[in-house]
Coordinates of C-alpha atoms in Angstrom, one line a residue:
Chain A
M1 CA -3.7 -42.7 -41.8
S2 CA -3.4 -41.4 -38.6
P3 CA -5.7 -43.1 -35.0
P4 CA -7.9 -40.4 -33.6
P5 CA -5.8 -39.7 -29.8
E6 CA -8.9 -41.5 -27.4
T7 CA -7.8 -45.0 -29.0
S8 CA -5.0 -46.6 -27.5
G9 CA -2.5 -47.8 -30.5
G10 CA 0.7 -47.3 -28.3
V11 CA 0.6 -43.2 -29.4
A12 CA 1.5 -41.6 -26.2
A13 CA 2.4 -38.6 -27.8
E14 CA -0.7 -38.1 -28.4
F15 CA -2.0 -38.2 -25.1
V16 CA -3.2 -35.0 -23.7
L17 CA -1.1 -34.9 -19.6
P18 CA -3.2 -33.9 -17.6
R19 CA -1.8 -30.8 -15.9
H20 CA -0.8 -31.2 -12.6
A21 CA 1.7 -34.0 -14.1
E22 CA 3.3 -31.6 -16.8
G23 CA 7.3 -31.0 -16.0
L24 CA 7.9 -30.2 -13.6
A25 CA 11.2 -27.2 -14.6
K26 CA 8.4 -26.2 -16.9
R27 CA 5.2 -25.9 -14.1
L28 CA 8.5 -24.2 -11.6
R29 CA 8.9 -21.5 -14.6
R30 CA 5.2 -20.6 -14.5
H31 CA 5.4 -20.0 -11.0
L32 CA 8.5 -18.5 -11.2
N33 CA 9.3 -14.3 -11.3
P34 CA 11.7 -11.5 -10.0
P35 CA 11.3 -11.4 -6.4
L36 CA 11.3 -14.7 -6.1
L37 CA 14.5 -15.1 -7.2
W38 CA 16.4 -12.6 -6.1
G39 CA 15.2 -12.6 -3.4
A40 CA 16.4 -16.5 -3.5
F41 CA 19.6 -15.0 -4.7
I42 CA 20.3 -13.1 -2.5
I43 CA 19.9 -15.8 1.5
F44 CA 22.2 -18.0 -0.9
V45 CA 24.3 -15.4 -2.0
L46 CA 24.5 -14.5 1.8
A47 CA 24.3 -18.0 2.8
L48 CA 27.3 -19.4 0.4
G49 CA 29.6 -16.6 1.5
A50 CA 29.5 -17.3 5.4
Y51 CA 31.5 -20.9 4.7
V52 CA 33.5 -19.5 1.3
V53 CA 35.1 -15.9 2.9
P54 CA 36.3 -17.1 5.6
A55 CA 38.2 -19.9 4.2
V56 CA 39.6 -17.8 1.6
W57 CA 39.9 -15.3 3.4
Q58 CA 43.8 -14.1 4.6
F59 CA 41.6 -12.6 8.8
G60 CA 40.1 -15.2 10.6
A61 CA 37.0 -13.8 11.9
E62 CA 37.4 -14.6 15.3
I63 CA 41.0 -13.6 15.8
A64 CA 42.1 -9.4 17.0
N65 CA 44.7 -8.4 16.4
P66 CA 44.9 -5.5 18.7
R67 CA 47.7 -3.3 17.1
E68 CA 46.0 -3.0 13.9
A69 CA 42.3 -1.8 15.9
L70 CA 39.9 1.2 14.8
L71 CA 42.0 1.0 11.3
P72 CA 39.4 2.3 8.4
P73 CA 38.8 1.1 5.0
S74 CA 41.9 0.0 2.9
A75 CA 42.8 -2.4 0.8
R76 CA 44.0 -5.0 3.7
H77 CA 40.9 -4.6 5.3
P78 CA 38.3 -4.2 3.0
F79 CA 35.7 -3.1 6.4
G80 CA 37.7 -2.0 8.4
T81 CA 38.8 -2.7 11.9
D82 CA 37.6 -2.6 15.0
R83 CA 37.8 -1.6 18.5
S84 CA 39.9 -5.4 19.0
G85 CA 41.0 -5.5 15.8
F86 CA 38.9 -7.4 14.6
D87 CA 38.4 -7.4 10.6
I88 CA 35.3 -6.9 10.2
F89 CA 35.1 -7.5 6.2
V90 CA 35.6 -11.4 6.7
R91 CA 33.2 -10.6 9.8
V92 CA 30.6 -9.6 8.3
F93 CA 30.0 -12.7 5.5
H94 CA 31.2 -14.8 8.9
A95 CA 27.6 -12.9 10.1
P96 CA 24.2 -15.6 8.0
R97 CA 26.6 -18.2 10.0
I98 CA 24.3 -17.2 13.6
D99 CA 21.5 -14.9 11.9
L100 CA 20.0 -16.8 9.2
T101 CA 20.5 -20.3 11.8
I102 CA 18.8 -19.4 14.5
V103 CA 15.9 -16.9 12.5
V104 CA 15.7 -20.5 10.8
L105 CA 15.5 -22.5 13.5
G106 CA 13.1 -20.3 15.7
V107 CA 10.8 -19.5 12.8
G108 CA 10.9 -23.4 11.5
L109 CA 9.5 -24.3 15.5
G110 CA 7.1 -21.6 15.3
A111 CA 5.6 -22.7 12.8
L112 CA 4.8 -26.0 13.1
I113 CA 4.0 -25.5 15.9
G114 CA 1.8 -22.4 14.9
I115 CA 0.4 -25.0 12.2
V116 CA -0.6 -27.9 14.6
L117 CA -2.4 -26.0 16.6
G118 CA -3.7 -24.4 13.9
V119 CA -4.6 -27.1 12.4
A120 CA -5.9 -28.4 15.5
A121 CA -7.7 -25.2 17.1
G122 CA -9.4 -25.3 13.3
F123 CA -10.8 -29.0 13.2
S124 CA -12.5 -28.8 17.3
R125 CA -14.0 -26.2 16.7
R126 CA -15.0 -25.8 20.3
L127 CA -12.9 -25.7 24.0
M128 CA -9.2 -26.1 22.5
G129 CA -10.1 -23.7 19.4
E130 CA -11.5 -21.1 21.4
F131 CA -8.6 -21.6 24.7
S132 CA -6.3 -21.7 21.8
M133 CA -6.9 -18.5 20.1
R134 CA -7.3 -15.9 23.5
L135 CA -4.4 -17.3 24.7
A136 CA -1.9 -16.3 21.3
D137 CA -4.6 -12.2 21.5
I138 CA -3.0 -12.7 25.1
V139 CA 0.6 -13.3 24.0
Q140 CA 0.0 -10.7 20.8
A141 CA -0.8 -8.0 23.0
F142 CA 2.9 -7.4 24.8
P143 CA 5.2 -6.1 22.4
L144 CA 7.0 -9.0 20.4
L145 CA 10.7 -7.3 20.6
I146 CA 9.8 -6.2 24.9
L147 CA 8.7 -9.6 25.7
A148 CA 11.3 -11.3 23.7
I149 CA 14.4 -9.5 25.2
A150 CA 12.4 -10.2 28.5
L151 CA 11.8 -14.0 28.5
V152 CA 15.4 -13.9 26.7
S153 CA 17.6 -12.1 29.4
L154 CA 15.7 -13.0 32.1
G155 CA 15.5 -17.3 30.6
G156 CA 19.4 -17.1 30.3
N157 CA 21.8 -15.1 28.5
D158 CA 22.4 -18.4 26.1
L159 CA 21.0 -19.4 22.4
T160 CA 18.9 -21.7 22.8
N161 CA 16.7 -19.6 24.0
V162 CA 16.7 -17.2 21.9
V163 CA 15.3 -19.9 19.3
F164 CA 13.2 -20.4 22.1
V165 CA 11.8 -17.2 21.7
L166 CA 11.7 -16.6 18.7
A167 CA 9.4 -20.2 18.4
F168 CA 6.5 -18.7 21.0
V169 CA 6.5 -15.3 19.6
N170 CA 6.1 -16.8 16.4
A171 CA 3.4 -19.3 16.7
P172 CA 0.5 -17.4 17.4
V173 CA 1.0 -15.4 14.1
F174 CA 0.7 -19.1 12.2
L175 CA -1.7 -20.5 14.3
R176 CA -3.8 -18.1 13.9
L177 CA -3.4 -18.1 9.4
V178 CA -3.9 -21.5 9.1
R179 CA -6.3 -22.2 11.2
S180 CA -9.0 -19.0 10.0
R181 CA -8.0 -20.6 6.0
V182 CA -8.9 -24.0 7.9
L183 CA -11.5 -22.5 9.7
T184 CA -13.0 -21.6 5.3
V185 CA -11.3 -24.9 3.3
R186 CA -13.1 -27.8 5.4
E187 CA -16.5 -26.4 4.2
Q188 CA -15.6 -26.7 0.7
R189 CA -16.9 -29.6 -1.6
Y190 CA -14.4 -31.1 -2.0
I191 CA -13.8 -31.5 1.8
Q192 CA -17.5 -33.2 2.2
A193 CA -16.2 -35.5 -0.9
A194 CA -13.1 -36.4 0.6
V195 CA -15.4 -37.7 3.8
A196 CA -18.0 -39.6 2.0
L197 CA -16.0 -41.5 0.7
G198 CA -14.6 -42.3 3.3
N199 CA -11.1 -40.9 4.2
S200 CA -9.8 -41.1 7.8
T201 CA -9.7 -38.4 9.6
T202 CA -5.2 -38.6 10.2
R203 CA -5.8 -38.6 5.5
L204 CA -8.4 -35.9 5.4
V205 CA -6.7 -33.5 7.4
F206 CA -2.9 -34.5 5.7
R207 CA -3.5 -35.7 2.1
H208 CA -6.9 -32.7 2.6
V209 CA -6.4 -30.6 4.7
L210 CA -3.4 -29.3 6.0
P211 CA -2.0 -29.4 2.0
N212 CA -4.9 -26.4 1.3
S213 CA -4.9 -24.3 4.8
L214 CA -0.9 -23.7 4.5
G215 CA -0.5 -20.9 1.3
P216 CA -1.0 -17.5 3.3
A217 CA 1.2 -19.6 6.4
V218 CA 4.0 -19.9 4.2
V219 CA 4.4 -15.9 2.7
Q220 CA 4.1 -15.7 6.3
F221 CA 7.3 -17.4 7.0
G222 CA 9.2 -15.6 4.6
V223 CA 8.5 -12.4 6.5
S224 CA 8.5 -13.4 9.9
M225 CA 12.7 -14.9 8.4
G226 CA 13.2 -11.6 7.4
Y227 CA 12.0 -9.4 11.2
G228 CA 12.9 -12.1 12.8
I229 CA 16.8 -11.3 11.6
L230 CA 15.7 -8.1 13.2
T231 CA 14.6 -9.0 16.3
L232 CA 18.2 -11.3 16.7
A233 CA 19.6 -8.2 16.1
G234 CA 17.6 -5.7 17.8
L235 CA 18.2 -8.9 21.4
A236 CA 22.6 -8.5 20.8
Y237 CA 22.3 -4.9 20.8
L238 CA 20.7 -4.8 23.6
G239 CA 24.0 -7.6 24.5
V240 CA 20.7 -9.7 24.7
G241 CA 21.1 -13.1 23.5
V242 CA 24.6 -13.1 20.8
Q243 CA 27.9 -11.4 22.7
V244 CA 29.5 -9.1 21.5
P245 CA 32.8 -10.9 20.4
T246 CA 30.6 -13.6 18.1
P247 CA 30.2 -12.6 14.6
E248 CA 27.2 -11.3 14.7
W249 CA 25.4 -8.6 11.9
G250 CA 23.8 -6.9 15.9
S251 CA 26.5 -7.3 18.3
M252 CA 28.5 -6.0 16.0
I253 CA 27.0 -2.8 15.3
L254 CA 26.5 -2.6 19.4
G255 CA 30.2 -2.8 19.1
G256 CA 30.6 0.4 16.7
A257 CA 28.0 2.5 19.2
S258 CA 30.1 4.0 21.0
Y259 CA 32.7 5.1 17.9
I260 CA 30.0 6.7 15.9
T261 CA 29.9 10.5 17.1
T262 CA 33.4 10.3 16.8
G263 CA 33.9 9.5 13.4
Q264 CA 34.4 5.7 13.4
W265 CA 31.5 4.9 10.7
W266 CA 32.5 1.7 9.3
I267 CA 32.7 -0.2 12.5
S268 CA 28.4 -0.7 12.5
I269 CA 27.1 0.4 9.2
F270 CA 29.2 -2.2 6.9
P271 CA 27.3 -4.9 9.3
G272 CA 23.6 -3.5 9.3
I273 CA 24.0 -2.5 5.5
F274 CA 24.5 -6.8 5.5
L275 CA 21.8 -6.8 7.7
A276 CA 19.0 -4.9 6.1
F277 CA 19.9 -6.8 2.8
A278 CA 19.3 -10.4 3.8
V279 CA 15.8 -8.6 6.0
F280 CA 15.2 -6.5 2.1
A281 CA 15.7 -11.1 0.5
F282 CA 13.8 -12.5 3.2
N283 CA 10.8 -9.9 2.2
L284 CA 11.6 -9.9 -1.4
L285 CA 10.9 -14.2 -1.3
S286 CA 7.6 -13.5 0.4
E287 CA 6.8 -11.1 -1.8
G288 CA 8.1 -13.4 -5.0
I289 CA 6.0 -16.2 -3.0
E290 CA 3.0 -14.6 -2.7
Q291 CA 2.9 -13.5 -6.6
A292 CA 3.6 -17.1 -7.1
R293 CA 0.7 -18.1 -5.6
E294 CA -1.2 -15.7 -7.7
V295 CA -0.3 -17.6 -10.5
H296 CA -1.0 -21.1 -9.6
L297 CA -5.4 -19.8 -8.3
R298 CA -5.4 -18.1 -11.5
Chain B
M1 CA -25.1 8.8 17.5
R2 CA -26.3 10.0 21.3
A3 CA -24.2 10.4 24.6
R4 CA -26.3 7.7 26.5
Q5 CA -25.2 5.7 23.5
W6 CA -21.7 6.4 23.3
A7 CA -22.0 6.3 27.0
W8 CA -23.0 2.7 27.1
L9 CA -20.6 1.3 24.7
I10 CA -17.4 3.1 27.1
V11 CA -18.7 1.4 29.7
K12 CA -18.7 -1.3 27.6
R13 CA -15.7 -1.6 26.0
I14 CA -13.8 -0.9 29.7
L15 CA -16.5 -4.3 30.3
F16 CA -14.7 -6.1 27.9
M17 CA -10.9 -5.3 28.7
I18 CA -10.8 -6.6 32.2
P19 CA -10.5 -10.3 31.7
I20 CA -7.9 -9.3 28.6
L21 CA -6.0 -7.3 31.0
F22 CA -6.4 -9.4 33.5
G23 CA -4.9 -12.3 31.3
V24 CA -1.4 -9.5 30.1
A25 CA -1.2 -9.6 34.2
T26 CA -1.6 -13.6 34.2
A27 CA 0.2 -14.1 32.1
T28 CA 3.4 -11.6 32.5
F29 CA 3.4 -13.5 35.7
F30 CA 4.2 -17.0 34.5
L31 CA 5.5 -16.4 31.9
T32 CA 8.8 -14.3 33.9
R33 CA 8.6 -17.4 35.6
L34 CA 8.2 -20.2 34.0
A35 CA 11.9 -18.2 31.5
G36 CA 13.6 -18.3 34.7
G37 CA 12.7 -20.4 36.5
D38 CA 14.5 -18.2 40.2
P39 CA 14.8 -15.0 39.6
A40 CA 17.1 -15.1 43.1
Y41 CA 19.6 -17.0 41.3
L42 CA 20.3 -13.8 38.6
V43 CA 19.5 -11.2 40.8
A44 CA 22.7 -12.6 43.0
G45 CA 24.5 -13.7 40.8
S46 CA 26.8 -16.5 39.4
F47 CA 28.8 -16.5 42.3
A48 CA 27.0 -15.9 45.0
T49 CA 26.9 -18.2 48.1
E50 CA 23.3 -20.2 49.5
E51 CA 22.3 -18.4 52.0
V52 CA 23.0 -14.5 49.7
I53 CA 20.6 -16.5 47.4
A54 CA 18.1 -18.3 50.1
S55 CA 17.6 -14.3 51.9
V56 CA 16.9 -12.5 47.9
R57 CA 13.9 -15.4 47.3
A58 CA 12.8 -14.2 50.7
Q59 CA 13.0 -10.5 49.3
L60 CA 11.5 -11.8 46.5
G61 CA 8.5 -13.8 47.8
T62 CA 10.1 -16.8 45.6
D63 CA 10.3 -18.7 48.4
R64 CA 6.6 -19.1 48.8
P65 CA 5.0 -21.5 47.5
L66 CA 4.0 -20.5 43.3
G67 CA -0.1 -20.8 43.9
E68 CA 0.5 -17.8 47.0
Q69 CA 3.0 -15.7 44.3
Y70 CA 0.3 -15.1 41.5
A71 CA -1.9 -14.1 43.8
D72 CA 0.0 -11.7 46.1
F73 CA 0.9 -10.8 42.4
L74 CA -2.5 -10.3 41.4
G75 CA -3.5 -8.3 44.4
D76 CA -0.3 -5.8 44.1
T77 CA -0.8 -5.1 40.8
V78 CA -5.1 -3.9 41.0
R79 CA -3.3 -1.1 43.5
G80 CA -0.7 -0.3 41.0
D81 CA 1.7 -1.6 43.1
L82 CA 4.4 -3.6 40.7
G83 CA 7.4 -4.2 43.9
T84 CA 10.6 -2.6 44.3
S85 CA 13.5 -1.5 41.6
L86 CA 16.3 -3.1 43.3
F87 CA 18.7 -1.1 42.0
T88 CA 16.6 2.2 42.6
D89 CA 15.2 0.8 45.4
R90 CA 11.9 2.9 44.8
P91 CA 8.8 2.0 43.9
V92 CA 9.2 0.5 40.7
T93 CA 5.7 2.0 40.0
T94 CA 7.4 4.6 40.9
D95 CA 10.1 5.2 38.1
L96 CA 7.3 3.8 35.5
A97 CA 5.7 7.2 36.1
D98 CA 9.3 9.5 35.9
R99 CA 9.8 7.5 33.0
L100 CA 7.0 6.3 30.7
P101 CA 5.6 10.0 29.5
A102 CA 9.0 10.7 27.2
T103 CA 8.7 7.1 25.4
L104 CA 5.3 8.2 24.6
E105 CA 6.2 11.8 23.6
L106 CA 8.6 10.2 21.4
V107 CA 6.4 7.0 20.1
T108 CA 3.3 9.9 20.2
L109 CA 5.3 12.2 17.8
A110 CA 6.7 9.8 15.9
L111 CA 3.2 7.6 15.2
A112 CA 1.1 10.9 14.3
F113 CA 4.5 12.0 11.8
A114 CA 4.4 8.2 10.2
L115 CA 0.6 8.8 9.8
V116 CA 0.5 12.3 8.0
F117 CA 2.8 10.8 5.9
G118 CA 1.3 7.6 4.8
L119 CA -1.9 8.6 4.1
A120 CA -0.5 11.3 2.0
L121 CA 1.8 8.9 -0.1
G122 CA -0.2 5.9 0.6
S123 CA -2.6 7.6 -1.0
Y124 CA -0.5 9.9 -4.2
A125 CA 0.9 6.1 -5.0
A126 CA -2.9 5.0 -4.9
H127 CA -3.7 7.8 -7.4
R128 CA -0.8 7.4 -9.7
R129 CA -0.7 4.4 -10.3
G130 CA 1.0 2.2 -12.6
R131 CA 3.1 4.9 -12.7
G132 CA 6.8 6.5 -11.7
G133 CA 5.3 7.6 -8.0
D134 CA 3.4 5.0 -7.2
R135 CA 6.7 2.8 -8.2
A136 CA 8.8 4.6 -6.4
V137 CA 7.1 5.0 -3.6
R138 CA 6.1 1.2 -3.2
F139 CA 10.3 0.2 -3.6
G140 CA 11.1 3.2 -0.8
S141 CA 8.7 1.7 1.5
F142 CA 9.9 -1.9 0.8
S143 CA 12.5 -1.6 1.4
A144 CA 12.5 1.1 4.2
L145 CA 10.4 -2.4 6.3
S146 CA 14.5 -3.7 6.2
V147 CA 16.1 -1.0 7.5
P148 CA 17.0 -2.3 11.2
D149 CA 15.5 1.2 13.8
F150 CA 19.0 0.9 16.1
W151 CA 21.3 0.8 13.3
L152 CA 19.7 3.5 11.0
G153 CA 19.2 6.1 14.2
L154 CA 22.9 6.0 14.3
V155 CA 24.0 6.1 10.5
L156 CA 21.8 9.7 10.6
L157 CA 23.8 10.2 14.1
F158 CA 26.9 9.5 12.5
V159 CA 25.2 12.4 9.9
F160 CA 23.7 15.2 11.7
F161 CA 26.0 15.4 14.2
F162 CA 28.7 13.9 13.4
K163 CA 29.5 14.8 9.6
L164 CA 26.9 18.0 9.2
D165 CA 27.0 19.6 13.1
I166 CA 23.6 20.7 13.0
A167 CA 22.1 17.5 15.3
P168 CA 22.8 17.0 19.2
G169 CA 24.9 13.8 20.2
P170 CA 23.0 11.8 22.2
T171 CA 22.5 12.6 25.2
G172 CA 19.0 12.4 25.1
Q173 CA 15.5 14.8 26.1
L174 CA 18.0 17.2 26.2
A175 CA 21.8 18.6 26.6
P176 CA 23.1 18.5 29.7
G177 CA 23.1 22.1 31.8
G178 CA 21.3 24.1 29.3
P179 CA 17.4 25.0 28.9
A180 CA 15.5 23.1 30.8
P181 CA 12.0 23.8 31.5
R182 CA 10.0 22.6 35.3
D183 CA 9.8 18.9 35.1
V184 CA 6.2 18.1 35.0
T185 CA 5.2 15.1 33.9
G186 CA 8.5 13.7 32.1
A187 CA 8.1 14.5 28.5
V188 CA 10.0 17.7 28.1
L189 CA 9.0 19.0 25.0
F190 CA 5.1 18.7 26.6
D191 CA 6.5 20.0 30.2
A192 CA 8.7 23.7 28.2
M193 CA 5.2 23.8 26.0
I194 CA 3.3 23.9 28.6
A195 CA 5.6 26.5 30.8
L196 CA 5.9 28.7 27.5
N197 CA 8.9 28.7 28.5
G198 CA 10.4 28.8 24.5
E199 CA 14.2 28.5 25.1
A200 CA 13.8 25.0 26.4
F201 CA 10.7 24.5 24.0
R202 CA 13.2 25.3 21.3
A203 CA 15.7 23.2 22.9
S204 CA 14.2 19.9 23.2
L205 CA 12.7 20.5 19.4
H206 CA 16.5 20.1 18.9
H207 CA 17.1 17.3 20.8
I208 CA 13.3 14.9 19.6
W209 CA 13.9 15.7 16.1
L210 CA 17.0 12.5 15.3
P211 CA 15.4 9.9 17.2
L212 CA 11.8 11.1 15.7
M213 CA 12.6 11.3 12.4
T214 CA 15.2 7.5 12.7
M215 CA 11.3 6.0 13.6
V216 CA 8.9 8.5 11.1
L217 CA 11.6 7.0 8.4
I218 CA 10.9 4.0 9.4
F219 CA 7.0 3.4 10.6
T220 CA 6.1 5.8 7.5
A221 CA 6.5 2.6 5.3
P222 CA 3.9 -0.5 6.8
I223 CA 2.2 2.7 6.4
A224 CA 1.5 4.2 2.7
R225 CA 1.9 0.1 1.8
L226 CA -1.8 0.2 3.5
A227 CA -2.5 2.9 2.5
R228 CA -2.1 2.6 -1.2
S229 CA -4.0 -0.5 -1.1
A230 CA -6.5 0.7 0.8
A231 CA -6.8 4.0 -0.9
I232 CA -6.8 1.7 -5.0
E233 CA -9.4 -0.4 -3.2
S234 CA -11.5 1.8 -2.5
L235 CA -11.2 4.3 -5.5
T236 CA -12.3 1.0 -7.8
S237 CA -15.6 1.5 -5.4
D238 CA -19.1 1.7 -6.9
S239 CA -19.6 5.7 -4.0
I240 CA -16.3 6.7 -6.5
L241 CA -17.4 5.3 -9.1
F242 CA -20.6 6.8 -8.9
G243 CA -19.3 10.3 -8.0
R244 CA -17.4 10.2 -11.0
A245 CA -20.0 9.4 -13.2
C246 CA -22.0 12.8 -11.4
G247 CA -18.9 14.5 -12.1
L248 CA -17.1 15.5 -9.8
S249 CA -13.7 16.3 -9.7
N250 CA -10.9 14.4 -9.2
R251 CA -9.6 16.5 -6.6
K252 CA -12.9 15.9 -4.6
L253 CA -12.8 12.4 -5.4
W254 CA -9.0 12.3 -4.2
V255 CA -10.4 13.5 -0.7
Y256 CA -12.8 10.5 -1.1
A257 CA -11.4 7.9 -1.2
T258 CA -8.4 8.9 1.3
R259 CA -11.3 9.4 3.3
G260 CA -12.2 5.7 2.4
A261 CA -8.9 4.4 3.7
L262 CA -9.5 4.8 6.0
P263 CA -10.3 2.1 8.7
P264 CA -8.0 -0.1 7.9
V265 CA -5.7 2.8 8.1
V266 CA -6.2 3.3 12.1
T267 CA -7.4 -0.7 13.1
F268 CA -3.1 -0.8 11.3
V269 CA -2.0 2.0 14.2
G270 CA -3.4 -0.5 17.3
I271 CA -1.3 -3.0 16.5
L272 CA 1.6 -0.3 14.7
F273 CA 1.4 1.2 18.1
S274 CA 3.1 -1.5 20.1
V275 CA 5.8 -2.2 18.0
L276 CA 6.9 1.2 17.9
L277 CA 6.3 0.5 21.8
G278 CA 9.2 -2.1 21.0
S279 CA 11.5 -0.1 18.8
A280 CA 11.8 2.9 21.1
V281 CA 13.1 0.5 23.6
L282 CA 16.0 0.5 20.6
V283 CA 16.0 4.0 19.0
E284 CA 16.1 5.5 23.1
T285 CA 19.4 2.9 24.1
V286 CA 20.6 5.1 21.0
F287 CA 20.1 8.0 21.6
S288 CA 20.1 7.5 25.4
W289 CA 17.0 9.3 26.3
G290 CA 16.2 8.3 29.4
G291 CA 13.0 7.2 29.1
A292 CA 11.0 3.6 30.1
A293 CA 12.1 2.0 27.5
Q294 CA 15.2 2.2 28.2
Y295 CA 15.3 1.8 32.1
A296 CA 14.1 -1.5 31.1
V297 CA 16.8 -2.2 29.2
N298 CA 19.1 -0.8 32.5
A299 CA 17.3 -3.5 35.2
I300 CA 17.4 -5.6 32.2
R301 CA 21.8 -4.7 32.2
Q302 CA 21.2 -5.2 35.7
S303 CA 19.6 -8.2 36.5
D304 CA 16.2 -5.9 38.3
F305 CA 13.9 -9.0 37.9
P306 CA 10.4 -6.1 39.8
A307 CA 11.6 -4.4 37.0
V308 CA 11.3 -5.4 33.7
Q309 CA 8.0 -7.9 34.7
G310 CA 6.7 -4.2 35.8
F311 CA 7.9 -3.1 31.9
V312 CA 6.6 -6.0 29.6
L313 CA 3.0 -5.7 32.2
V314 CA 2.5 -2.0 31.5
A315 CA 3.8 -2.1 27.9
G316 CA 1.0 -5.1 27.2
A317 CA -1.5 -3.2 29.4
L318 CA -0.9 -0.1 27.2
S319 CA -1.1 -2.4 23.8
V320 CA -5.1 -2.9 25.4
A321 CA -5.5 -0.2 25.9
I322 CA -4.6 2.3 22.3
F323 CA -6.5 -0.5 20.7
F324 CA -9.9 0.2 23.4
V325 CA -9.0 3.9 21.6
V326 CA -8.5 2.4 18.7
D327 CA -11.8 0.2 19.0
L328 CA -13.7 3.8 20.0
L329 CA -11.2 5.5 16.8
Y330 CA -12.8 3.0 14.5
R331 CA -16.5 4.6 15.5
V332 CA -15.9 7.9 15.1
I333 CA -14.5 6.7 11.1
D334 CA -17.2 4.7 9.8
P335 CA -20.4 5.3 11.8
R336 CA -21.9 1.7 9.7
V337 CA -19.5 -0.7 12.3
R338 CA -21.8 -2.4 15.2
L339 CA -19.4 -2.8 17.9

């Protein structure tokens, strides 16, 4: 004779755990989907390759060998060499160290600023909210790439500046997304309940409003990362930001641009393929997160 | 809607634009100052002596108080004076007016083609939802969003110029020494058209198709994605369901669904125009197009502060103007909207 599950007679196995307490592995599995996995996998491989390939490859990423300049792809140089005799293979793999780091820092900082301002603007609907929204309007009136080029080149051509400029152009995007979510969330019943239960404003913001307002911003983060990589490479292609001998995809494409019309295609083509692949991975990741969120909402 | 109402609407929208343009000018001024600190250092170069820097500062007017500079900047801008380029030694307004039409020609044509292809692909995909054609459009447009435009331009140059030799090299809007129309606007294709100069028209078509294809290939993708989801929404709407119940043909329903997908796409075009303007900076550089965007890139390389500032301001103002046009277009397409 078995005891009914309600009685706590040492039959822990009979208890039905609440949904959020089910195993982490199980919860993860429910949210995983092919785009998410593929996106994360490609980014992981690119990041890993950035440290493994230069460590084991016979040529250094920043060691020029003028005697082997402009060689087409071969077993010795799988992706060929450029004008200064740099081995393109190792440089293409080395590039994410710069590309991913700068974009993660820049977009991350922008997201942070945008989220903080977005919550603030959503909460104090009056002056602060209006003001930051109009500011975002005006910043977003400028073509993003043009603003980025102008700001980086005027502010001095260094990488710290690129990070700040990426943050600056991305913050309004996150501000807008988070603010509109906060405006909806703060009217929800459970927020009223939390207020009625006597939560402090700080706790209300951090424990109840913020976690429920971040969803769209997380999806946006992947898209912004992808676009950030394109922006960084575009800047480098114009000679702004990352400078030529640094192994970075955009500046490598620039290095081969004048050779494309004389047939030395490999200098620009390979970095471009990797660049597109990295952007593709972040777009996939973002798509995957969106799908995972739909599972969650169901 | 009657003509008077339209006139009133346009006036209202223009009045609404003034504070935004004011904001754009203010932002241009302060952002370029804040980012650069003192542009005199940039202009004079890193080896300049203090005297040289002081004279450059006097020339640029940056030795005066910021408030005074700002007031002057606003006053000059309203009068259409964006300063004098340090490199070409001509008014920035004249420089930009000479080159902007070439950029606008490229951007507008790219947008028009992308819109046509995007709408067609998007509504086709919506129609074949879940089947092979839909998947191909979805995957293709998703991938195209990841391709860097300037790199695609180089790839196309390699294939169509170097390998197949059916496109010209990156010599800009025309071959040097080739047939050219009389310079009216600076947009060569347009100039050749109004001059009825067939030879020049063919030459400029020959030069524009590669940069145009670069931009169209990339910017068809976001339009197709948006058009697809908008068309799906409109295909499942009550009005289409009613049409189906009334026995309208599939072709007719498809036309209605595409029509219903227009408003969100048109709104998006406003945003896309500004992205295309940014993209033009890169594509023009690849093809040595010689438009305003390439002028700005050269200005950046030569630390030509007034020219950079002028271009940023004009690009911002153009985007605002396009939003204005899109707003009105939206009203035409969807008369239910009250502006």
